Coordinates of C-alpha atoms in Angstrom, one line a residue:
Chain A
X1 CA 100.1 112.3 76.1
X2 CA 103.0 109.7 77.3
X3 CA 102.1 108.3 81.1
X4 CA 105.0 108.2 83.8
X5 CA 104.9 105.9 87.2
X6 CA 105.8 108.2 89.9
X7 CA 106.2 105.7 92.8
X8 CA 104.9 107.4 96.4
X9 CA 106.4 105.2 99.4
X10 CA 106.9 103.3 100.7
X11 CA 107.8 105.7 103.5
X12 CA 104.9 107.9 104.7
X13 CA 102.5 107.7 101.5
X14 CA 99.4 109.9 103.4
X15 CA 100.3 108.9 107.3
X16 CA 103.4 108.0 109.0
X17 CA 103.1 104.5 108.1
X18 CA 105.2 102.7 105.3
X19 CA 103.0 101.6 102.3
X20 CA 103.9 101.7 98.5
X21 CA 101.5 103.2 95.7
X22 CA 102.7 103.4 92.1
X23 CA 101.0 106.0 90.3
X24 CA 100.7 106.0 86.6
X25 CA 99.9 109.4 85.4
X26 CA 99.2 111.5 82.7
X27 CA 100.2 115.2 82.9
X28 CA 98.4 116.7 86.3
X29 CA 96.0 113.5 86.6
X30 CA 96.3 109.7 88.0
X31 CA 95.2 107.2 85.6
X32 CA 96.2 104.1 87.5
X33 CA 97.1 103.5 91.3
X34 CA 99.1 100.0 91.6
X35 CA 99.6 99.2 95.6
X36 CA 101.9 97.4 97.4
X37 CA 101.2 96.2 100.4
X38 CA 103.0 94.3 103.1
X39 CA 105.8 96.5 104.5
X40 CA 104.3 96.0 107.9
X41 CA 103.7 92.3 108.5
X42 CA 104.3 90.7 111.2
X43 CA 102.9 87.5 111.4
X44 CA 100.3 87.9 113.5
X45 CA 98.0 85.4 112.2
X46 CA 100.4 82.3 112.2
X47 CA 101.7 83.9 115.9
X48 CA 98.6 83.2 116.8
X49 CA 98.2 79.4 116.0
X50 CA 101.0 79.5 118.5
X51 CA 99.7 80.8 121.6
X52 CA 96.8 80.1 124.3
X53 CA 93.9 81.8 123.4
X54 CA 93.9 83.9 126.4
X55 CA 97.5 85.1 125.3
X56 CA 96.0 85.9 122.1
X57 CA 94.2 88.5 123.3
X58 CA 97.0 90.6 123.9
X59 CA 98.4 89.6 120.5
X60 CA 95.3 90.7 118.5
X61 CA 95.8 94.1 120.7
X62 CA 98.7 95.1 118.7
X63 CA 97.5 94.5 115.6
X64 CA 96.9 98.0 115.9
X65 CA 97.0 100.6 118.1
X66 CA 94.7 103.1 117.6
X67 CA 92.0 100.8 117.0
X68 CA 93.1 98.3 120.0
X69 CA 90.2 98.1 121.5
X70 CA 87.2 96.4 118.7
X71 CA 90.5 94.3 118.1
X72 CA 90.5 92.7 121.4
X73 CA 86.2 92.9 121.4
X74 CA 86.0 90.9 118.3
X75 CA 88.5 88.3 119.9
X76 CA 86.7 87.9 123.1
X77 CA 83.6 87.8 121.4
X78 CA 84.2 84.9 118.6
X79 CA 86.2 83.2 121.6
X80 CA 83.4 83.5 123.9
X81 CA 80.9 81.9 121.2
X82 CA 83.6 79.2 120.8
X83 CA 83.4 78.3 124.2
X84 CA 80.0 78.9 125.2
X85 CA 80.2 81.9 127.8
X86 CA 78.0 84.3 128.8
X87 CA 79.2 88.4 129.3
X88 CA 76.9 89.7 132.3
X89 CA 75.2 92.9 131.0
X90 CA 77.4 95.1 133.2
X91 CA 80.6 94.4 130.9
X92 CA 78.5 94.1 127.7
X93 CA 77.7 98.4 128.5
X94 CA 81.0 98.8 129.7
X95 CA 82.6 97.2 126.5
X96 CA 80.5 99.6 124.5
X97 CA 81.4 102.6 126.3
X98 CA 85.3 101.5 125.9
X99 CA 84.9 101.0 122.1
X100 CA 82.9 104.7 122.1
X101 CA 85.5 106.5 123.2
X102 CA 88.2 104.3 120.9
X103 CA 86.1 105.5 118.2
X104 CA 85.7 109.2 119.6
X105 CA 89.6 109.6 119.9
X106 CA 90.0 107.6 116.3
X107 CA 87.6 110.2 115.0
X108 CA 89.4 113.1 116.3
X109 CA 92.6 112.2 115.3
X110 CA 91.5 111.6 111.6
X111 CA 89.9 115.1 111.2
X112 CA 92.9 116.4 112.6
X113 CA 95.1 114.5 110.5
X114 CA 93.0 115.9 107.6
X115 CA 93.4 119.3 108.7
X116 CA 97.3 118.9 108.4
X117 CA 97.3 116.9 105.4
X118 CA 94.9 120.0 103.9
X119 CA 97.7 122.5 105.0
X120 CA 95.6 123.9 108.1
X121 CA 97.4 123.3 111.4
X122 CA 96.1 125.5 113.3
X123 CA 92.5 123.4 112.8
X124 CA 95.0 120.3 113.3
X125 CA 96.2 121.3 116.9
X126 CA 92.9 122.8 118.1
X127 CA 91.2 119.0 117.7
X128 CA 93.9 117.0 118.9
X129 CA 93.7 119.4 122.0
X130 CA 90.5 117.9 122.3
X131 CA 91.5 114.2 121.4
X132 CA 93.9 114.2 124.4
X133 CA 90.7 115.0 127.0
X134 CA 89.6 111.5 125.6
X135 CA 92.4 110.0 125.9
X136 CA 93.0 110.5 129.6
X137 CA 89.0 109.4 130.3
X138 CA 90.4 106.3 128.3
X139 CA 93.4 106.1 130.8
X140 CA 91.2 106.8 134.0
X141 CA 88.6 103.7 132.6
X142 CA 91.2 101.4 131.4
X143 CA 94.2 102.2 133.1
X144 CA 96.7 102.9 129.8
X145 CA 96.2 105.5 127.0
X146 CA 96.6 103.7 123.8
X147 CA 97.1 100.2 124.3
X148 CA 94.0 99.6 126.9
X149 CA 93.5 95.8 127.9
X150 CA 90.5 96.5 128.4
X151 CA 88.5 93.2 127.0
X152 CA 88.6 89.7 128.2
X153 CA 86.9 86.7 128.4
X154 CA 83.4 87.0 130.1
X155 CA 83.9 90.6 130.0
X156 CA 86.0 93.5 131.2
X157 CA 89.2 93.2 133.2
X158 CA 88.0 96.1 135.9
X159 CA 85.0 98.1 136.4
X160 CA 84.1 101.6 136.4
X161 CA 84.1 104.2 139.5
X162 CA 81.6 106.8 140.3
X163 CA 84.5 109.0 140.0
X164 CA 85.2 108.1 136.3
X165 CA 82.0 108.1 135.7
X166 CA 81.9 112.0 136.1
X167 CA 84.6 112.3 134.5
X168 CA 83.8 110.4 131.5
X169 CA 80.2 112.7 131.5
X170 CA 82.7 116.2 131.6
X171 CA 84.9 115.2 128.8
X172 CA 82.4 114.0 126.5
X173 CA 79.7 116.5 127.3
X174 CA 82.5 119.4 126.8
X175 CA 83.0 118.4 122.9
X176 CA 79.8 118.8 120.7
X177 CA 80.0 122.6 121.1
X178 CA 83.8 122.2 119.9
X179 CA 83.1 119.3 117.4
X180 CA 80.2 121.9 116.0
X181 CA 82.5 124.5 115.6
X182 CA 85.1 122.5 113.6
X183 CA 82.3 120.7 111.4
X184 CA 81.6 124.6 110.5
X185 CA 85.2 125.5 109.6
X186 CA 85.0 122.3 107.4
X187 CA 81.9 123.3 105.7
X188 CA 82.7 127.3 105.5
X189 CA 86.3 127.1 105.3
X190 CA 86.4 128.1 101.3
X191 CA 90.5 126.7 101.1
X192 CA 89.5 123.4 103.1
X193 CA 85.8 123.1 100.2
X194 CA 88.4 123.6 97.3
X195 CA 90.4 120.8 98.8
X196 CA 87.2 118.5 99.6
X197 CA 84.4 119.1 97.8
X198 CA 83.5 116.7 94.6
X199 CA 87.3 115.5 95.1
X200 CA 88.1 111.4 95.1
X201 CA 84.4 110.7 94.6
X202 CA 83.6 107.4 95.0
X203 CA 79.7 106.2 93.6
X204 CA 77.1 104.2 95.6
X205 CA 77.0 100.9 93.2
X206 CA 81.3 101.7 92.8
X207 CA 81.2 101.2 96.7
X208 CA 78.8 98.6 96.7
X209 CA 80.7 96.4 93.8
X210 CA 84.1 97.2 95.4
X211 CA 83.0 95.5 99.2
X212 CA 83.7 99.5 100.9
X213 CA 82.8 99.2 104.7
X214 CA 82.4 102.1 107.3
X215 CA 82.9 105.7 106.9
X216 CA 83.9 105.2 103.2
X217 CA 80.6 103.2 102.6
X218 CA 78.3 105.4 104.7
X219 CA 80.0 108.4 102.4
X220 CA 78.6 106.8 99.7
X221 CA 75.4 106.5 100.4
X222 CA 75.6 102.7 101.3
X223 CA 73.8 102.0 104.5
X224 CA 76.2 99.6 106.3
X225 CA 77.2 100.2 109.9
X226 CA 77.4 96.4 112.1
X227 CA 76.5 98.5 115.2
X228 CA 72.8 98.8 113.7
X229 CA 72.9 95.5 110.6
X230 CA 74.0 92.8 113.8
X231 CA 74.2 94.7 117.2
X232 CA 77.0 93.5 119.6
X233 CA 78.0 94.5 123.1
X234 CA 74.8 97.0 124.2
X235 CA 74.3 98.5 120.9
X236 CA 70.9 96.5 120.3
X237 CA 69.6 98.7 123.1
X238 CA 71.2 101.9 123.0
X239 CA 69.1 104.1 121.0
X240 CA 71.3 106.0 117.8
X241 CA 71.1 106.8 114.2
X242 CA 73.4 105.8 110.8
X243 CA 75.1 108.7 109.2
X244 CA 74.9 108.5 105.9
X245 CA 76.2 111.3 103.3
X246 CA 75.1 110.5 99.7
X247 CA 77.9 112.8 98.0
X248 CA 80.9 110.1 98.1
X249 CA 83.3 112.6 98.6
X250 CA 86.4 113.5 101.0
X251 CA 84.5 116.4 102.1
X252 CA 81.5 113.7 102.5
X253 CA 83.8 111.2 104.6
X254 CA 84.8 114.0 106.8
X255 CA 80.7 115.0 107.5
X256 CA 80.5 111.3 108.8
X257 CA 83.4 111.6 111.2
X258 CA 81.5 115.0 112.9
X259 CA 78.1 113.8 112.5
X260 CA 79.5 110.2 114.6
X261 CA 80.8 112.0 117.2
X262 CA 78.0 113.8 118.5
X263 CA 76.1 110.3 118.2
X264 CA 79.3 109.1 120.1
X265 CA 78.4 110.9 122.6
X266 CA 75.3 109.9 122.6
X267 CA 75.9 105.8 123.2
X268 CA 78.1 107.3 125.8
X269 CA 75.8 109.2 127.8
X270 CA 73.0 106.8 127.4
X271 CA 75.9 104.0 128.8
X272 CA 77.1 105.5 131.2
X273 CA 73.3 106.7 132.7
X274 CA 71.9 102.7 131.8
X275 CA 74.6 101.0 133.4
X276 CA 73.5 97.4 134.7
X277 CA 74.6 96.3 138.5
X278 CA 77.4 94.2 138.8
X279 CA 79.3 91.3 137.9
X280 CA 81.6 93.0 135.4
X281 CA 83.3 90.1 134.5
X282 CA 81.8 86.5 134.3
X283 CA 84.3 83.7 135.6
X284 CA 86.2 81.9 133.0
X285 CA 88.8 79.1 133.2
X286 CA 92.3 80.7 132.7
X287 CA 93.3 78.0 129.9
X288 CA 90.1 77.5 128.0
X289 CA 89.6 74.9 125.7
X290 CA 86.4 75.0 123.3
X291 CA 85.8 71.8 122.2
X292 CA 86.9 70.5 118.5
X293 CA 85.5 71.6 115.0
X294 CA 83.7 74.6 116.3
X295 CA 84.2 77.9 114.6
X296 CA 82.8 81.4 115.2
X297 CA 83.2 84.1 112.8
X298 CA 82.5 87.8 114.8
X299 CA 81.8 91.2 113.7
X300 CA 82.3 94.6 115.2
X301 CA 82.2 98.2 113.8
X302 CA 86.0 99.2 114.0
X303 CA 86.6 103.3 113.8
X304 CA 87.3 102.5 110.2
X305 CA 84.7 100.2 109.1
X306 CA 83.8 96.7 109.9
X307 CA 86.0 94.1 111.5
X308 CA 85.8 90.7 111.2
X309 CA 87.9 87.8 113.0
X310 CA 87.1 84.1 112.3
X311 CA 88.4 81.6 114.9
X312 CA 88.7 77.8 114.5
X313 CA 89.2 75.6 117.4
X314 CA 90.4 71.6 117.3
X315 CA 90.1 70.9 121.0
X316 CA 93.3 72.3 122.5
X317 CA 93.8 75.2 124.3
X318 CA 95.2 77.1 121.3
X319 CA 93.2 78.3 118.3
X320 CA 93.9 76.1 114.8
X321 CA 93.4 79.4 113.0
X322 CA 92.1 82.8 113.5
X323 CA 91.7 85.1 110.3
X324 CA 91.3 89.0 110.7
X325 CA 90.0 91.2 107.8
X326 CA 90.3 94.9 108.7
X327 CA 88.5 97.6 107.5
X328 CA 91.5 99.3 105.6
X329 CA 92.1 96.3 103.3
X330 CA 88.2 96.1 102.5
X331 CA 88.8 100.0 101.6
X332 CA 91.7 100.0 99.4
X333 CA 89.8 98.4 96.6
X334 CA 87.8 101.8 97.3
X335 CA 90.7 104.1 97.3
X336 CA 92.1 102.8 93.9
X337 CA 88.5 104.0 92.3
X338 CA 88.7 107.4 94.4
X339 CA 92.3 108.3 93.1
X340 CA 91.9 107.3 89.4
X341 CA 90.7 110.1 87.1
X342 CA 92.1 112.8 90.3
X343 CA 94.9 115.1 90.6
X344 CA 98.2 114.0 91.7
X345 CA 97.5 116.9 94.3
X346 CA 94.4 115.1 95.7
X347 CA 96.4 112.1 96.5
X348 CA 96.8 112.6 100.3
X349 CA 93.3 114.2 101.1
X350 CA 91.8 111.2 99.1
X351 CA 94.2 108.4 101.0
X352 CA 94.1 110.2 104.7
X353 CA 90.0 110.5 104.0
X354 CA 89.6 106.6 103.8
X355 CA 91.7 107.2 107.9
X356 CA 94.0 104.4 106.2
X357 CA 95.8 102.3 109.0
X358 CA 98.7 100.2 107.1
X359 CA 99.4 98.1 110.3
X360 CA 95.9 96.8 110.5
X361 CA 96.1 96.0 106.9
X362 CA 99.6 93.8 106.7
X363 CA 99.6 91.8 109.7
X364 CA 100.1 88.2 107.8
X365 CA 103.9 87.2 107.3
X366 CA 106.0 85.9 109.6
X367 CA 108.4 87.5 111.9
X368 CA 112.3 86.1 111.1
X369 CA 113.7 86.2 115.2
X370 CA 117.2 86.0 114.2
X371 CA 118.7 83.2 116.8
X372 CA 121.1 83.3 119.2
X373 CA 120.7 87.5 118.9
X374 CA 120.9 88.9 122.5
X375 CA 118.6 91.7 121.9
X376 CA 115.5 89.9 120.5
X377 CA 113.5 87.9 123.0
X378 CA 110.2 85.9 122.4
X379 CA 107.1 86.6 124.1
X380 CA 107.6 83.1 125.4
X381 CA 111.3 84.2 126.9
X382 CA 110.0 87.5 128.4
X383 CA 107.0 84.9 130.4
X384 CA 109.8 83.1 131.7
X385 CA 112.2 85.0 132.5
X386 CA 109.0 86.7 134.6
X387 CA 107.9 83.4 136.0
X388 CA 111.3 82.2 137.5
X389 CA 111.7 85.6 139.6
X390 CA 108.3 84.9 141.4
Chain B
X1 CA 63.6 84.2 110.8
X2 CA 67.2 81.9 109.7
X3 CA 65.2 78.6 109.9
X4 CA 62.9 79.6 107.3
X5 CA 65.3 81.2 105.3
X6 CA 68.4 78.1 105.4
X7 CA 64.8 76.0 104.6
X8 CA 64.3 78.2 101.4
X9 CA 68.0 78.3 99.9
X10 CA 68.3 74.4 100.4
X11 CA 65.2 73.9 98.6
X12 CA 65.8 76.3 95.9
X13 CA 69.7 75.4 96.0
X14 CA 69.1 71.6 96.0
X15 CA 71.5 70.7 92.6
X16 CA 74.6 72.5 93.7
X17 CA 75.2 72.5 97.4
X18 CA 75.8 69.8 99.7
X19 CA 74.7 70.8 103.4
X20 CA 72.7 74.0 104.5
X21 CA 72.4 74.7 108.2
X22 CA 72.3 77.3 110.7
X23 CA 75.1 78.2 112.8
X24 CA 74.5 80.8 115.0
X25 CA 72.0 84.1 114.8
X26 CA 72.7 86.1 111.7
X27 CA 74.7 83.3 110.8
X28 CA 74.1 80.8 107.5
X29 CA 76.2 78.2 106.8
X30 CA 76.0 76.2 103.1
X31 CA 78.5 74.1 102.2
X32 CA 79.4 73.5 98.3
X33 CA 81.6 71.6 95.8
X34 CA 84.5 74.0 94.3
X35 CA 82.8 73.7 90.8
X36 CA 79.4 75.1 92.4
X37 CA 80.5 78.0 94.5
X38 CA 80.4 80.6 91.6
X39 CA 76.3 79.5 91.3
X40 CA 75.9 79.5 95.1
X41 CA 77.1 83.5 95.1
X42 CA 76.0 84.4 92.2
X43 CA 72.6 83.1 93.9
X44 CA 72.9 84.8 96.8
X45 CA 74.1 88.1 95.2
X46 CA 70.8 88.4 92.9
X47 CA 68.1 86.7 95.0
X48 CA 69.6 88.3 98.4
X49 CA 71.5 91.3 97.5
X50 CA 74.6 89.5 99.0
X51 CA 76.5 92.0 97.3
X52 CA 79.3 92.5 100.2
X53 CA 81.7 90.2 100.0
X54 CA 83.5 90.8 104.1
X55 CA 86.8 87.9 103.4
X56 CA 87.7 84.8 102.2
X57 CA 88.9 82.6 105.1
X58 CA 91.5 80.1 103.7
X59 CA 92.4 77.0 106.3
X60 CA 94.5 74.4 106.0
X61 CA 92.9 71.6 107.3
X62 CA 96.1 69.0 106.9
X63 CA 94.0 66.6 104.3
X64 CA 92.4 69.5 102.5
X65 CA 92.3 73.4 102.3
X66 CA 88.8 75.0 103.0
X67 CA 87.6 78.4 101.9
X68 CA 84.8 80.0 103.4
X69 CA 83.2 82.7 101.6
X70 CA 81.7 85.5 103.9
X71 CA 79.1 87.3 102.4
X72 CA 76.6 90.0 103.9
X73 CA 73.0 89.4 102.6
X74 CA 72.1 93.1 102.8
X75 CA 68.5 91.8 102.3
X76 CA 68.0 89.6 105.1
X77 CA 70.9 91.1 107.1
X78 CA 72.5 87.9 107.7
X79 CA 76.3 86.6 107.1
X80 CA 76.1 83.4 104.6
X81 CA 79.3 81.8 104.8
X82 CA 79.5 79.8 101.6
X83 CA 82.3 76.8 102.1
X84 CA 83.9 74.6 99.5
X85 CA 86.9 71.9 100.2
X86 CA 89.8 72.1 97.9
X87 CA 92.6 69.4 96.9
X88 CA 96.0 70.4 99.1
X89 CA 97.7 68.9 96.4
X90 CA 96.5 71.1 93.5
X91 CA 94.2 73.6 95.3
X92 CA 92.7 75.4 91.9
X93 CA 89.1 77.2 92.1
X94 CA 87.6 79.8 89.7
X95 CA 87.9 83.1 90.3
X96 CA 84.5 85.2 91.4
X97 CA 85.3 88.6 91.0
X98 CA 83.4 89.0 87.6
X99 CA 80.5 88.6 90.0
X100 CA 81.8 90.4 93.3
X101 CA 84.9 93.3 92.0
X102 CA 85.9 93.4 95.5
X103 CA 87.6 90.0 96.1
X104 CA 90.6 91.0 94.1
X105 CA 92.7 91.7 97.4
X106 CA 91.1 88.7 99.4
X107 CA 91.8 86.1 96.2
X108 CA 95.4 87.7 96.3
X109 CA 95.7 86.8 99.7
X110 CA 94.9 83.3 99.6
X111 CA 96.9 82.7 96.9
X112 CA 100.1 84.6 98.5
X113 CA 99.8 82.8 102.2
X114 CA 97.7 79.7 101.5
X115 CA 99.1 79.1 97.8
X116 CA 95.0 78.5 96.2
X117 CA 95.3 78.8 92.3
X118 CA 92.3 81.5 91.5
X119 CA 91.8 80.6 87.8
X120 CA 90.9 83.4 85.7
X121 CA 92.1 85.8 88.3
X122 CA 93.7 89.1 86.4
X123 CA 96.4 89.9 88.8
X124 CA 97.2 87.4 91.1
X125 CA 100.7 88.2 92.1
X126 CA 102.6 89.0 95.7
X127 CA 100.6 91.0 98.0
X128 CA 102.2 90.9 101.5
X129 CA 105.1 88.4 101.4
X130 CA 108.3 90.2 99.8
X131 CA 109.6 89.7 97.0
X132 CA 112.3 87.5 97.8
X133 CA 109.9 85.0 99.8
X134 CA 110.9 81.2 98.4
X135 CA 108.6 80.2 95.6
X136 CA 106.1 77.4 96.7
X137 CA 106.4 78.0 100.9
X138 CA 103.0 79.0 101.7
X139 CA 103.7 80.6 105.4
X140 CA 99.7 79.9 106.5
X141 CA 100.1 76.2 105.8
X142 CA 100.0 73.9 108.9
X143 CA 103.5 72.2 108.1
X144 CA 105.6 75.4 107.7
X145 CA 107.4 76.0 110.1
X146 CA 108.5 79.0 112.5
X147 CA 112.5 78.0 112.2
X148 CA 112.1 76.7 108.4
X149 CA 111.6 80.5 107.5

């Protein structure tokens, strides 16, 4: 049979986000997936050569924004080992109860997505219902919904009240009932088995040979979770297991998400009933300078897998470099293998089941301000034109 | 635990790298020449399962570009972050991804922003800058400029 490329973005390929996948098919099946990527760069690893290091944090925050805060966590982190400070235990607990509840909402908004994606919206507005309780525990903790702020050097920027505290408990404590109840429509459901079970099946050694991380990996059967391998934050002493699903399909990937949140919940409670007395925040110089030739590569577990930022300083008060690698470009290698041999059908539930996040993945290029433009201003103008009104 | 183990791979290692040290907990750092990198992974991959390759980190360090290899040693649970110096001039290195598959997207990368030749590479085309992006302006290199773009 002759093959055809049908070309699927780069507007919206799975997710609202612009990304371009050539598909080279045969009939009803994919035989080849050839991406594109890069629709969404801008520049952020060069922007950050330019900047203080304690501007940088806020840079590395809109990498992306639904996993905003391991971004900023990784940052402070490799920054912190840079410059030799110490995070009192206070903001280590509060960091990982901030990146618990990222990863709770992250969760919940990927089975969700699935649901849609799967033709079942009723199941999609039912969880997202649930994502939006997070949310506003995020927003009482942090002070912002999405983009939190959360992370700095020496540790967090303010510290938790008994009040939140409660609050934080009810919200989590209302959700494994719910979370148990959706896990079952996703294993009952026969509709939502036909479009999950033994589709885009990705192999243990396929995931090992292809560098998979996270949810995809653990899917797999590949026990790889940073949280456990080279504890950060608390995670050395919070007590919680790996979910692993041997199967390596979507319907496999989506298990992990449910099983993860009701261990979510469990960091959180233990957190939240462990928490060290204060300082939340050790003191830090506001322009730091780590002295010359020192790097520091960090690790975190990001919603979607591991993420990694390697930071190089030369002695000033701006990094030389700092490199991200996020966990959706360590997965596409992944998604290729799941899609290859499927049906053009499968396509979304295979793309959405890696939880694919196109901004995190094209961040590299630079950003062409066009001069003398009166609507774009620099970060640099907007500090100014804030520093001459004080 | 990383003492012993940096002690082991320098010993064992001796012919093909030049400096083994520790730089942090779960951290290994071995330096090598760009001819011996392939022998330093494909080291690490059998004797260590380092079968998880996380990035390549490209820098441009004004006299020469260095890539460091990060690679989780499942077996020891430790990052070894393999480094070789490259010519800026000419920056050419083999290509590893008969031994590790997934470094076709990292190899791609470095060659698109830091312009590194991966010889033997299958693919090694455009992966983020658009099409129309200048031929030879590698945007991650120190002397490119924000207003040259």
């Amino acid at each position: 049979m002759s093959s055809m490329n049908i070309i699927i973005g780069p507007q919206h390929p799975a997710l609202a986000e612009a990304e371009k996948f050539t598909f080279k098919v045969e009939g009803e099946y994919v035989v080849d997936v050839e991406p594109r990527l890069g629709y969404m760069h801008r520049g952020i690893e060069k922007l950050a050569e330019q900047r203080t290091y304690i501007q940088d944090i806020f840079l590395v925050e809109r990498i992306c924004g639904i996993c905003n805060v391991p971004h900023t966590l990784v940052f402070c982190q490799a920054v912190e080992s840079l410059a030799d400070i110490t995070v009192p235990p206070r903001a280590l607990y509060l960091r990982t109860i901030v990146a618990e509840l990222n990863r709770l909402h992250s969760h919940l908004l990927l089975l969700g997505l699935s649901a849609h994606l799967l033709g079942f919206d009723t199941l999609f507005m039912y969880i997202w219902r649930d994502r939006e309780a997070v949310m506003d525990a995020v927003e009482r903790i942090t002070g912002n919904r999405v983009l939190s702020a959360y992370n700095t050097f020496g540790g967090v920027r303010r510290d938790i009240t008994e009040e939140n505290i409660e609050f934080t408990r009810k919200v989590v404590n209302s959700l494994p009932e719910k979370v148990a109840y959706y896990k079952k429509v996703f294993v009952e459901d026969p509709t939502l088995r036909m479009r999950t079970v033994g589709i885009g099946r990705l192999s243990k050694s396929k995931a090992l040979d292809l560098c998979a991380v996270g949810p995809v990996a653990r899917g797999s059967g590949v026990r790889a979770d940073v949280r456990l391998d080279d504890p950060y934050a608390a995670y050395g002493e919070v007590p919680f297991d790996m979910v692993v699903y041997e199967e390596g399909d979507v319907w496999s990937r989506l298990m992990i998400r449910c099983d993860e949140i009701i261990e979510i919940i469990k960091i959180i409670n233990y957190c939240l009933d462990h928490l060290p007395p204060k300082p939340y925040r050790a003191r830090v110089p506001a322009l730091l300078t780590p002295p010359a030739g020192r790097e520091s590569m960090s690790r975190v577990e990001a919603p979607r897998g591991e993420l990694i930022h390697h930071v190089f300083s030369d002695g000033s008060e701006k990094p030389y470099r700092v490199k991200v690698r996020t966990p959706t470009l360590a997965n596409i290698p992944a998604v290729i293998e799941m899609l290859k041999g499927g049906h053009i059908a499968d396509i979304p539930a295979s793309l959405a089941s890696i939880d694919p996040c196109f901004c995190c993945t094209d961040r590299v290029t630079i950003v062409d301000i066009k001069k003398g433009s009166k609507e774009s201003l620099t970060l640099e103008d907007i500090r100014r034109k804030y520093t001459s009104r004080r | 635990m990383e003492d012993q183990l940096i002690k082991k791979i320098s010993e064992e290692l001796k012919d093909s790298i030049e400096e083994a040290r520790v730089l942090g907990p779960k951290r290994l750092l071995i330096k090598t020449l760009p001819k011996m990198h392939r022998d330093v992974i494909k080291y690490l991959k059998d004797k260590y399962s380092a079968t998880h390759l996380i990035t390549i980190t490209g820098v441009d360090f004004k006299d020469f570009i260095e890539l460091t290899y990060l690679l989780w040693c499942y077996g020891p649970a430790t990052v070894a972050m393999v480094k070789t110096r490259l010519p800026r001039d000419n920056p050419e290195i083999e290509t590893i991804l008969d031994i590790i598959p997934g470094a076709l997207l990292y190899e791609r990368e470095v060659h698109d922003l830091l312009g590194v030749f991966f010889k033997n590479h299958p693919n090694l085309e455009r992966t983020f800058l658009p099409e129309d992006w200048p031929d030879g302006v590698y945007p991650l290199r120190k002397d490119v400029r924000f207003d040259q773009i």
